[in-house]
Short mmCIF file of C-alpha atoms in Angstrom, two decimals:
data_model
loop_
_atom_site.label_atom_id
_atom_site.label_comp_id
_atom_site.label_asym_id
_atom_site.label_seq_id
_atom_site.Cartn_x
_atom_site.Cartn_y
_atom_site.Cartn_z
CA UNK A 1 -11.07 14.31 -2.19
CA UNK A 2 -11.87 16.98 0.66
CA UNK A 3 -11.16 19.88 -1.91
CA UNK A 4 -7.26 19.19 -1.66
CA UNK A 5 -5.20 18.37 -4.61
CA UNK A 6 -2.84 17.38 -2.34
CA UNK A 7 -4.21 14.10 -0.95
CA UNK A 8 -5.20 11.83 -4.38
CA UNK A 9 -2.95 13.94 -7.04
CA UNK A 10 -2.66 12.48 -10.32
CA UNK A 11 -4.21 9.34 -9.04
CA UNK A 12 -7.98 10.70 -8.28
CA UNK A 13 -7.56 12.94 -11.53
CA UNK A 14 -6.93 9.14 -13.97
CA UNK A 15 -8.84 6.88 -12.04
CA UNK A 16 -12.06 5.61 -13.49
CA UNK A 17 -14.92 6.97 -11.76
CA UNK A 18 -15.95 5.55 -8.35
CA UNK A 19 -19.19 3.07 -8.44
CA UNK A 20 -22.42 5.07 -7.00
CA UNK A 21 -22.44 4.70 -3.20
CA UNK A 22 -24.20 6.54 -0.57
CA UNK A 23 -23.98 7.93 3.04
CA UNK A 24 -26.25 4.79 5.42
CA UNK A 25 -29.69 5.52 6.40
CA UNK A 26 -31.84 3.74 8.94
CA UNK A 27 -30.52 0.40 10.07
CA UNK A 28 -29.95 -2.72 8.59
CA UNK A 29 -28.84 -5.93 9.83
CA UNK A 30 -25.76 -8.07 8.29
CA UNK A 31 -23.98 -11.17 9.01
CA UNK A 32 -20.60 -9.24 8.97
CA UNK A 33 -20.14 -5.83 8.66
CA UNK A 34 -16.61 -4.40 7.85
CA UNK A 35 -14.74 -0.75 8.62
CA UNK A 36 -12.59 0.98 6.04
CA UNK A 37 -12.75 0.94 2.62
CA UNK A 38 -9.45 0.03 0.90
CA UNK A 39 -7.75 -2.88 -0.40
CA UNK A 40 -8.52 -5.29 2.88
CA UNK A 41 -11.98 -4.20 3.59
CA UNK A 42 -13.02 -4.47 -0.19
CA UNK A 43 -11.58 -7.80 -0.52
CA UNK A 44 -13.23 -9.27 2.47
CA UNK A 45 -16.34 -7.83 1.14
CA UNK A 46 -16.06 -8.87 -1.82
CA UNK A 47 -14.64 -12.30 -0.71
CA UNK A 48 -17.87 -12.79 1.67
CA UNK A 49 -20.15 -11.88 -0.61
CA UNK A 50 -19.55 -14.30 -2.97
CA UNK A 51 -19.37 -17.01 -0.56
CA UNK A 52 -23.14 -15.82 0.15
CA UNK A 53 -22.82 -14.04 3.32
CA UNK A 54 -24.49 -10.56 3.96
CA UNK A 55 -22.35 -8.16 4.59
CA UNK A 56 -21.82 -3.85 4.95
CA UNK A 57 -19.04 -1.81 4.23
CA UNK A 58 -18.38 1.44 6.22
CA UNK A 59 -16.39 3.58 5.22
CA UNK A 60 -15.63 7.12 6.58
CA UNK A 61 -14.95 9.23 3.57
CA UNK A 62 -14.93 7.70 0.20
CA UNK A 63 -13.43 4.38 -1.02
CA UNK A 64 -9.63 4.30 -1.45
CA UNK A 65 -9.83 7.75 0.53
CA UNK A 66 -7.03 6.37 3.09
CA UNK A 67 -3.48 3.97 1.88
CA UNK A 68 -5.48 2.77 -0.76
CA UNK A 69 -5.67 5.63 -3.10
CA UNK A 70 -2.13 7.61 -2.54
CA UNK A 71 0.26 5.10 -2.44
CA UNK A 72 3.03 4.12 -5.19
CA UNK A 73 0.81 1.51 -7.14
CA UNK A 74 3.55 -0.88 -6.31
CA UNK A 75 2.16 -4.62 -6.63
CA UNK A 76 5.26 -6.06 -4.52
CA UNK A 77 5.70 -9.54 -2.81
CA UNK A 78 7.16 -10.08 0.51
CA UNK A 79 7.62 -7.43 2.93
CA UNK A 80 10.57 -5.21 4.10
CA UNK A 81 11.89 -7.65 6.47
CA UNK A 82 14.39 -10.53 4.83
CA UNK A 83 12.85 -13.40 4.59
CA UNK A 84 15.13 -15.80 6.30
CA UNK A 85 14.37 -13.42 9.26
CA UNK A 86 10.32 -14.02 9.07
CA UNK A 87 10.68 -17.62 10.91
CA UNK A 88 12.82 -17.05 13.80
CA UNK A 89 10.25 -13.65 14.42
CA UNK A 90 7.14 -15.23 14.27
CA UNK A 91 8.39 -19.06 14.67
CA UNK A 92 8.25 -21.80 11.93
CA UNK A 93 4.67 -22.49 10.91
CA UNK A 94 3.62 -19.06 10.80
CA UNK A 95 7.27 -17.18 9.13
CA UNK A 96 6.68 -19.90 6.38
CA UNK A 97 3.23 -19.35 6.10
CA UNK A 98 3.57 -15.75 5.76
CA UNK A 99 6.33 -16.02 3.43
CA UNK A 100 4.16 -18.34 1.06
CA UNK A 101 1.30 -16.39 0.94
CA UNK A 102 2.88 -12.80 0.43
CA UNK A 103 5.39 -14.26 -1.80
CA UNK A 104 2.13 -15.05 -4.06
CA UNK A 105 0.31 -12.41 -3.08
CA UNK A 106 0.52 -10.38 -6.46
CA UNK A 107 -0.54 -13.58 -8.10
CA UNK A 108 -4.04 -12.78 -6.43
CA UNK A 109 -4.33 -8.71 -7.40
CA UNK A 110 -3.50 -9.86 -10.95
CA UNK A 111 -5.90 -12.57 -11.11
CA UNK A 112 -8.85 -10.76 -9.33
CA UNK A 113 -7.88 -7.52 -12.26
CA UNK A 114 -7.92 -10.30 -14.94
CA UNK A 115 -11.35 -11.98 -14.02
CA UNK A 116 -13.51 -9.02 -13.08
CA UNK A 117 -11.48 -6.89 -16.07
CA UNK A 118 -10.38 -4.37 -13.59
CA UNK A 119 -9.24 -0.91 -15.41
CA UNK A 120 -6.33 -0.20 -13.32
CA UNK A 121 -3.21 0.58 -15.86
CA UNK A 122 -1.49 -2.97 -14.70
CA UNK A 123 1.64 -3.98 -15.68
CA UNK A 124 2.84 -6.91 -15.06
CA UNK A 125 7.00 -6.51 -16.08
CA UNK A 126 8.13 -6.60 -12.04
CA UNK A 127 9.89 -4.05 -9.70
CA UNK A 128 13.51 -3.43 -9.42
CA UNK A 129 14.69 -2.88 -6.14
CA UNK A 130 17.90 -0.77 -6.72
CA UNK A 131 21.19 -1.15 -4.77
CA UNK A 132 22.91 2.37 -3.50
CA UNK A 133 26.56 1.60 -3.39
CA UNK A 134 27.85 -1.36 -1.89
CA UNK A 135 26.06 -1.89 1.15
CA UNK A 136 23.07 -1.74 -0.92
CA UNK A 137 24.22 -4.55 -2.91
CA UNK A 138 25.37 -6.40 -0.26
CA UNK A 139 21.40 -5.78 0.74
CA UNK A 140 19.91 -7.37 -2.36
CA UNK A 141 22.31 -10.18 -2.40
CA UNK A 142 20.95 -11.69 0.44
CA UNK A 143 17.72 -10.67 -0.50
CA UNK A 144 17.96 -12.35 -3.67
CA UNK A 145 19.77 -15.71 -2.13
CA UNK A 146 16.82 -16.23 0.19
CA UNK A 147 13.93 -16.07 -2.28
CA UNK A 148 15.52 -18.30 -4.54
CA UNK A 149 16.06 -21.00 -2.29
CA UNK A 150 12.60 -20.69 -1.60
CA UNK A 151 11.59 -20.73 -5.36
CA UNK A 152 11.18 -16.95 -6.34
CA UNK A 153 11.46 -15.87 -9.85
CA UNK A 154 14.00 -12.95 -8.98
CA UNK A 155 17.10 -12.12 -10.44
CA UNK A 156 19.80 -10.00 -9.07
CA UNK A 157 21.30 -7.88 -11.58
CA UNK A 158 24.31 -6.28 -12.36
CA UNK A 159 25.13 -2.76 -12.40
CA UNK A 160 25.37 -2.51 -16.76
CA UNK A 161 22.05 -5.17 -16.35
CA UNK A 162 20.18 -2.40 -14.04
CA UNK A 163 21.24 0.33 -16.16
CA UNK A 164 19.90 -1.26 -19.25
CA UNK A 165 16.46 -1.93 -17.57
CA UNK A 166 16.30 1.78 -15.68
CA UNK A 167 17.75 3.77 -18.30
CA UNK A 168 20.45 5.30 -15.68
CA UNK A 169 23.71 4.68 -14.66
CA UNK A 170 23.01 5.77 -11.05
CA UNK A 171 22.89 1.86 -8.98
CA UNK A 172 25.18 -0.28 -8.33
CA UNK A 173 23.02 -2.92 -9.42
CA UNK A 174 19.25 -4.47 -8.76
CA UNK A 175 16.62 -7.02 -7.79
CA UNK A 176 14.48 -8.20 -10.69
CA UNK A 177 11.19 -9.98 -9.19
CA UNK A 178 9.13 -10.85 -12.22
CA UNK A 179 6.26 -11.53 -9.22
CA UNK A 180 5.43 -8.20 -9.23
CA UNK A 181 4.07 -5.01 -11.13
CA UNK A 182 2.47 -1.64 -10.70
CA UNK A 183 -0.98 -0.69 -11.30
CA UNK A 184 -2.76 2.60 -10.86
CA UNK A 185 -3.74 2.18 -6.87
CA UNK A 186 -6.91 4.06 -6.71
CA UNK A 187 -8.72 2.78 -9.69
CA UNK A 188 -7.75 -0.69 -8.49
CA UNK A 189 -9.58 -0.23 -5.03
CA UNK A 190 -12.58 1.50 -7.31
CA UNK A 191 -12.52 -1.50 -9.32
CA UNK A 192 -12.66 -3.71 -6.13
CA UNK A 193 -15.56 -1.70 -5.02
CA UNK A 194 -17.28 -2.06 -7.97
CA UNK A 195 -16.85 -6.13 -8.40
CA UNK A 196 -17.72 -5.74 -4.49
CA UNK A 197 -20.90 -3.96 -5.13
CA UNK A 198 -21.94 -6.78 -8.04
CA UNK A 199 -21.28 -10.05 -6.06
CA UNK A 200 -24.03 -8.32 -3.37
CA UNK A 201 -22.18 -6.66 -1.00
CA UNK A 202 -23.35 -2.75 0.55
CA UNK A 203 -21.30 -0.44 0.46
CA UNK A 204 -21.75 3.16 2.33
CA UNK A 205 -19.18 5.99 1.89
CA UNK A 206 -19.64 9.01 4.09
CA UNK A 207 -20.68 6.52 7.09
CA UNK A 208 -17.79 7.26 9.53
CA UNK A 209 -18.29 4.49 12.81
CA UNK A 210 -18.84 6.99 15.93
CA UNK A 211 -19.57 4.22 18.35
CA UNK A 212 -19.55 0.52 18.81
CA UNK A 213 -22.05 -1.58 21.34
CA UNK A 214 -22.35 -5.11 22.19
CA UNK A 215 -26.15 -5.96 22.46
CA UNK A 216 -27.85 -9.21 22.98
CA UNK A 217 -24.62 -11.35 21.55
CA UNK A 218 -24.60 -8.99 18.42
CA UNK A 219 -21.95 -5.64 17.32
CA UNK A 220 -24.46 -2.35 16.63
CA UNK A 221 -21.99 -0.15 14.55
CA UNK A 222 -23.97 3.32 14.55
CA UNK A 223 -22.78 6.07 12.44
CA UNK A 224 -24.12 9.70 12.13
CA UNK A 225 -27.93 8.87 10.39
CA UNK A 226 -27.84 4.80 10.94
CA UNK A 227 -26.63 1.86 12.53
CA UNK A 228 -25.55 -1.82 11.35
CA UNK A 229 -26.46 -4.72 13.59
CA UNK A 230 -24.11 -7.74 13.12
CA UNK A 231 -22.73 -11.12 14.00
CA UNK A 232 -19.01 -9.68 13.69
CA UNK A 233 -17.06 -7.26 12.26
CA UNK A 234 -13.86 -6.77 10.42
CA UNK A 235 -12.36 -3.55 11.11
CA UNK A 236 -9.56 -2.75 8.31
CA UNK A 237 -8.84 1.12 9.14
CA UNK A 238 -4.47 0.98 9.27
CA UNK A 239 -3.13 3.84 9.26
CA UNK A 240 -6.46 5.94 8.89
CA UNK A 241 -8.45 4.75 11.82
CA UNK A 242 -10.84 6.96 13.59
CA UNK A 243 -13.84 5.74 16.08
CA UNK A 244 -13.79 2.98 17.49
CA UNK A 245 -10.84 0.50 17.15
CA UNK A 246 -8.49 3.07 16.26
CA UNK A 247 -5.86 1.40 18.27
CA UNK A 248 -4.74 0.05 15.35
CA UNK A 249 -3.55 2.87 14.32
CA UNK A 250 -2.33 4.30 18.23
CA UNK A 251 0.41 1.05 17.47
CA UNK A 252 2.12 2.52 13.91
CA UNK A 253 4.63 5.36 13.82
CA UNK A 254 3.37 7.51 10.89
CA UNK A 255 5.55 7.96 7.87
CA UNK A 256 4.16 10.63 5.39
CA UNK A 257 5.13 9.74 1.81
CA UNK A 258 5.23 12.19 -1.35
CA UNK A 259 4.85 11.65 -5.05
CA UNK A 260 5.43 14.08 -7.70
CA UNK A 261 4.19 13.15 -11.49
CA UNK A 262 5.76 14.65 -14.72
CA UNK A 263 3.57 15.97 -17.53
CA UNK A 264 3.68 13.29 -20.25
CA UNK A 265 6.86 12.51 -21.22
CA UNK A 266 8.16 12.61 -25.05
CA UNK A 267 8.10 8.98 -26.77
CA UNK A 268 12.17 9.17 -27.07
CA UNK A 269 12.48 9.99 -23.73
CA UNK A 270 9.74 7.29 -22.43
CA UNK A 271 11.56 4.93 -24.50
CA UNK A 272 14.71 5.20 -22.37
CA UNK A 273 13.73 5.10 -18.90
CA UNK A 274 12.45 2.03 -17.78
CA UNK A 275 11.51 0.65 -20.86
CA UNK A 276 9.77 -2.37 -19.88
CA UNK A 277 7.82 -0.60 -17.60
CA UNK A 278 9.23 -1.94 -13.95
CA UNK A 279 8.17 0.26 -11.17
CA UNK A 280 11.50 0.52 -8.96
CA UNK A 281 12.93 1.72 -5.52
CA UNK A 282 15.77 2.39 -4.18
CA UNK A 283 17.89 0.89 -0.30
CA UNK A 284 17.92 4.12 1.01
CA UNK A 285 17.10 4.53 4.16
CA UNK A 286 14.94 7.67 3.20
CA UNK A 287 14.56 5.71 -0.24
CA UNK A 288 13.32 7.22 -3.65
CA UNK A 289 11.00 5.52 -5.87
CA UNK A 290 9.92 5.66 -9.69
CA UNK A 291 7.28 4.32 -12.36
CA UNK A 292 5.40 5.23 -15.15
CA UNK A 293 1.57 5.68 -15.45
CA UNK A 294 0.05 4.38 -18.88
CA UNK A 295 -0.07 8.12 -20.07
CA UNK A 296 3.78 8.70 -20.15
CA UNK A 297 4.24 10.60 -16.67
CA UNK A 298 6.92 9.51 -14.61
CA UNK A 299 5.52 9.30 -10.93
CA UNK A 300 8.96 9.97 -8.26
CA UNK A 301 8.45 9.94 -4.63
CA UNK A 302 10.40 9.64 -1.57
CA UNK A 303 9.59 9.97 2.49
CA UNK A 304 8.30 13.22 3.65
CA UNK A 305 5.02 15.41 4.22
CA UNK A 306 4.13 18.02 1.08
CA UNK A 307 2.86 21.00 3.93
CA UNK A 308 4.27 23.75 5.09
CA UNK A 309 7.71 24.55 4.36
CA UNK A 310 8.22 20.21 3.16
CA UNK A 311 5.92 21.44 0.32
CA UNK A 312 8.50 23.75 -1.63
CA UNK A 313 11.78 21.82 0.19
CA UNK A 314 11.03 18.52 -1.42
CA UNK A 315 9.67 19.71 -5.01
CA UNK A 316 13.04 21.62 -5.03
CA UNK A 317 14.80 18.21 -4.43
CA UNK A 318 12.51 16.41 -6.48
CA UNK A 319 13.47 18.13 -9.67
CA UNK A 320 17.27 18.19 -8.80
CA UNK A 321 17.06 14.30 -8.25
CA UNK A 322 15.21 13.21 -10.79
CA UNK A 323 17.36 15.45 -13.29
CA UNK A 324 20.41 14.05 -11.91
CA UNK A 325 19.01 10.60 -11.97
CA UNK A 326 17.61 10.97 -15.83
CA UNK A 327 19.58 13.78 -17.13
CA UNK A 328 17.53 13.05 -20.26
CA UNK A 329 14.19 14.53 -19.56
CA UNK A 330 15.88 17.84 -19.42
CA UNK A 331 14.07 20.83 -17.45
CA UNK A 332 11.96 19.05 -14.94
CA UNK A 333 7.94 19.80 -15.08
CA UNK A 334 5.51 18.21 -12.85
CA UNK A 335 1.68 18.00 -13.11
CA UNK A 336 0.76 16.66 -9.82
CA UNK A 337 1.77 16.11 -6.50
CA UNK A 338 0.30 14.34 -3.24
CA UNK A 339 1.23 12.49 0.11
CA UNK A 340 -0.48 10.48 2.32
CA UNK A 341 0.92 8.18 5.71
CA UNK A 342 2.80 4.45 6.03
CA UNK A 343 1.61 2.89 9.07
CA UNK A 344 5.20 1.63 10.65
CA UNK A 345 5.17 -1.12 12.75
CA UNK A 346 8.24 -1.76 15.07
CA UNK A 347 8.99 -5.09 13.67
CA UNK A 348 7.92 -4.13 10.28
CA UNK A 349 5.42 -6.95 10.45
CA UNK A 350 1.62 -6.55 9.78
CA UNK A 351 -0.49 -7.55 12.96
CA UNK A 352 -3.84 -9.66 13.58
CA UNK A 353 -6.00 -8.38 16.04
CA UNK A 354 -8.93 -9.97 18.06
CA UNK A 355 -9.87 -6.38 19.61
CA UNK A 356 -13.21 -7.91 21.14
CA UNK A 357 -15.62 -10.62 20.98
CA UNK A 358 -16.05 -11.67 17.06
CA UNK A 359 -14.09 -8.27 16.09
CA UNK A 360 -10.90 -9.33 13.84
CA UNK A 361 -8.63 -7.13 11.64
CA UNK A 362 -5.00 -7.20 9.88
CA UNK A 363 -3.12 -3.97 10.03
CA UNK A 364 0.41 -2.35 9.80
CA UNK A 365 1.48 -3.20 6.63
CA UNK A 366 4.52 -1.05 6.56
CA UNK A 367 4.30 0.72 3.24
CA UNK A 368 3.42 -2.95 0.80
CA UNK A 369 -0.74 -2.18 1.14
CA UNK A 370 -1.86 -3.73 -2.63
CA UNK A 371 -0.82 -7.29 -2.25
CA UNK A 372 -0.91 -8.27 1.64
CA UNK A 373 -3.85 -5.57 1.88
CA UNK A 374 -5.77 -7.88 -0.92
CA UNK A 375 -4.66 -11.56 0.56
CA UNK A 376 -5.22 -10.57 4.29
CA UNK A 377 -8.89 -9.52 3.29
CA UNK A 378 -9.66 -12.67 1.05
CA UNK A 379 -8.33 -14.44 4.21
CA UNK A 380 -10.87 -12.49 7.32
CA UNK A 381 -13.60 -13.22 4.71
CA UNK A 382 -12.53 -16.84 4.20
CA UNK A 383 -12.33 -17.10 8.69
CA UNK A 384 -15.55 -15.18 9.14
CA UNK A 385 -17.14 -17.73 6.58
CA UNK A 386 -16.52 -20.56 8.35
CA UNK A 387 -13.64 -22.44 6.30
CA UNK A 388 -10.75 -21.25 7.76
CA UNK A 389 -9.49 -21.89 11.42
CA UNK A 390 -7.36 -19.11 13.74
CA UNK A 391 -4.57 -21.62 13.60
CA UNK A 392 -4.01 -21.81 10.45
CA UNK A 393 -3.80 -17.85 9.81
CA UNK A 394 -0.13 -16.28 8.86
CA UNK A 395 0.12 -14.42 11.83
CA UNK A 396 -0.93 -15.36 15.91
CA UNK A 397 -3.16 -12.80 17.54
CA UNK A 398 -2.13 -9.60 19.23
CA UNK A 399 -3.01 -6.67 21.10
CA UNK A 400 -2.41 -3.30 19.72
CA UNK A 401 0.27 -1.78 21.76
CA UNK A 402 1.62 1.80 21.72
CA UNK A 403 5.31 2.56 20.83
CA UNK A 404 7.46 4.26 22.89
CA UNK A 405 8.02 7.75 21.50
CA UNK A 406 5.24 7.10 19.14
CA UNK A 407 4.30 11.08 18.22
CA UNK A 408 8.25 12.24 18.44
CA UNK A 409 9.18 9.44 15.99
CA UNK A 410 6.57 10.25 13.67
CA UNK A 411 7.72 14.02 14.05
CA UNK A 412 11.02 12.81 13.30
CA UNK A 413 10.55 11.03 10.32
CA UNK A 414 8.86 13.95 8.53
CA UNK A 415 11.30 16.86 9.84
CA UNK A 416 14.52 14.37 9.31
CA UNK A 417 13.43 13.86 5.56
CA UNK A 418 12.68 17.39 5.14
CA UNK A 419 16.28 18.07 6.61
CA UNK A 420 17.76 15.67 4.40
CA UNK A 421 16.27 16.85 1.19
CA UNK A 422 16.89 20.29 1.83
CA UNK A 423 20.68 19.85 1.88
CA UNK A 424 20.62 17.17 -1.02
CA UNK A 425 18.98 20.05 -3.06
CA UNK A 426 21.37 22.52 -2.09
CA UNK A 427 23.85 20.23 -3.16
#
């Protein structure tokens, strides 16, 4: 997208084609009309259309242009912060309703690919969550203890267990949750768009939102050549927010995020790394991650920006890790790289917003965008409809507020990984 290889990689070059959209024209009048086009604006479209309202989707650049189409493909459950933690944050009623629904949350990606027959390379094996030394198994120990009293199928494994499943003898040991799975990211939010599209719902790409006016009890989004009139509107930007609203965004310290595929590996070689196709990360605080796509590459990423000198610094690093990690593959080739930004909260909790009169969102999901990004959108479409009070949402309302040090921490993040990988390839 934009002419740069660098923003979609390997993901915009396998993805099925996106449905046919087009910039908006002229104005039209909806009952809701929603801003951004990835997983939580496509599944509150989607979601309102079919329970019969009319509804636009604006999006600035093209769908799954933001989060949605350069992340991981990572269908996790939970988020990063433990979950015995969640309640005493946010209080009882809405820790445990959080918990519930993002603990299920993959149920709902895998059920939505299964009934509209989305094309999105899913697997549905888990993710291992791999433990660095001792502290990192001290990590997923708790981790593990606390989901299961609550029910989860995970399973901490042992260090000869973890190898077995990875293919490497590099952890000290893992988290098996069976919940979860990897798909290919991009072609799920096409496929979203698509099934969107179908159940009635418009959907303009190219339609940036330049300004925002409250007329006569009514929200007139007007972009470059039209304008939407509406009752409310859902504004689902994250990390990628421009226009109006983009507060959301002012609130999250930017992490940038790089993933390098192999060319297709060898059949021998596929069939001893991760052989029953978990996609897996590691407790490193500037943590590495792997999976397979369906055509045999290996996908490995880790924190950082791929521009200017971060470009050559963390390829270098990527090939030295991922040879040290699977001395099997053997001289190191890869086919594509990108990077795109993790919207960091401060608590590492996603938000709801009320940022005016019948104007609701969810942001700052902190890096887990598929699952929460698909239940949080099902959930504004299920409010906005009519059938679902404030109350009884997973999270109270906020305002966006700015972080201290917001612009130096986001600097930080992307020189201090750079730093780091450019002595661990030296190394």
């Amino acid at each position: 997208m934009l002419d740069n290889a660098r923003s979609h990689g390997l993901w915009e070059l396998t993805a099925p084609a996106a449905p046919e959209t087009a910039e908006l024209r002229g104005s039209i009048k909806v009952d809701t009309a929603i801003v951004g086009g990835g997983y939580t604006g496509l599944s509150a479209a989607l979601h309102l259309a079919e329970g019969g309202a009319n509804v636009a989707l604006l999006e600035a650049v093209e769908i799954g242009f933001g989060g949605a189409g350069r992340n991981v493909g990572l269908v996790n459950a939970g988020m990063w912060v433990m979950p015995d933690v969640l309640p005493d944050m946010l209080g009882g009623d809405y820790g445990e309703r959080l918990l519930g629904l993002l603990g299920d949350a993959p149920k709902l990606v895998f059920d939505l690919i299964d009934r509209h027959r989305i094309e999105c390379e899913v697997e549905r094996a888990g993710t291992l969550h791999c433990a660095v030394g001792v502290k990192g198994m001290k990590e997923l120990e708790a981790r593990a203890a606390q989901w299961s009293r609550r029910g989860a199928p995970v399973e901490l494994l042992n260090a000869a267990d973890t190898e077995a499943k990875i293919g490497s003898s590099a952890y000290a040991g893992s988290l098996w949750d069976r919940r979860a799975g990897t798909i290919q990211p991009l072609a799920y939010a096409r496929g979203l768009a698509r099934i969107a599209l179908n159940a009635g719902a418009k959907i303009f790409t190219r339609s940036a939102v330049i300004s925002a006016a409250r007329i006569g009890g009514k929200w007139k989004l007007q972009t470059a050549d039209g304008s939407v009139v509406a009752d409310r509107v859902i504004v689902a930007t994250d990390a990628y927010a421009t226009g109006p609203w983009s507060e959301v965004t002012m609130e999250q310290v930017h992490l940038p995020y790089f993933n390098f595929a192999t060319q297709p590996l060898s059949d021998n070689i596929r069939a001893s790394i991760l052989p029953e196709r978990q996609g897996a990360w590691d407790t490193n605080e500037v943590l590495s991650s792997f999976r397979f796509d369906r055509a045999g590459r290996l996908v490995f990423g880790s924190c950082g920006a791929l521009r200017g000198t971060g470009a050559a610094v963390h390829r270098s690093w990527a090939k030295r890790a991922l040879k040290k990690l699977f001395p099997q593959i053997g001289d190191v080739r890869f086919e594509s790289e990108w990077y795109g930004l993790i919207g960091m909260t401060d608590d590492n909790l996603p938000r709801f917003h009320k940022l005016a009169e019948n104007v609701i969102g969810f942001s700052g999901y902190n890096g887990r965008g598929i699952a929460p990004g698909t239940t949080f959108g099902r959930l504004l479409a299920i409010h906005a409809l009519g059938q679902l009070d404030e109350k009884d949402l997973p999270l109270p309302a906020s305002s966006p507020t700015k972080p201290n040090f917001r612009n130096a921490k986001s600097a930080y993040y992307e020189v201090g990984a750079q730093l780091l990988h450019l002595v661990q390839a030296r190394r």
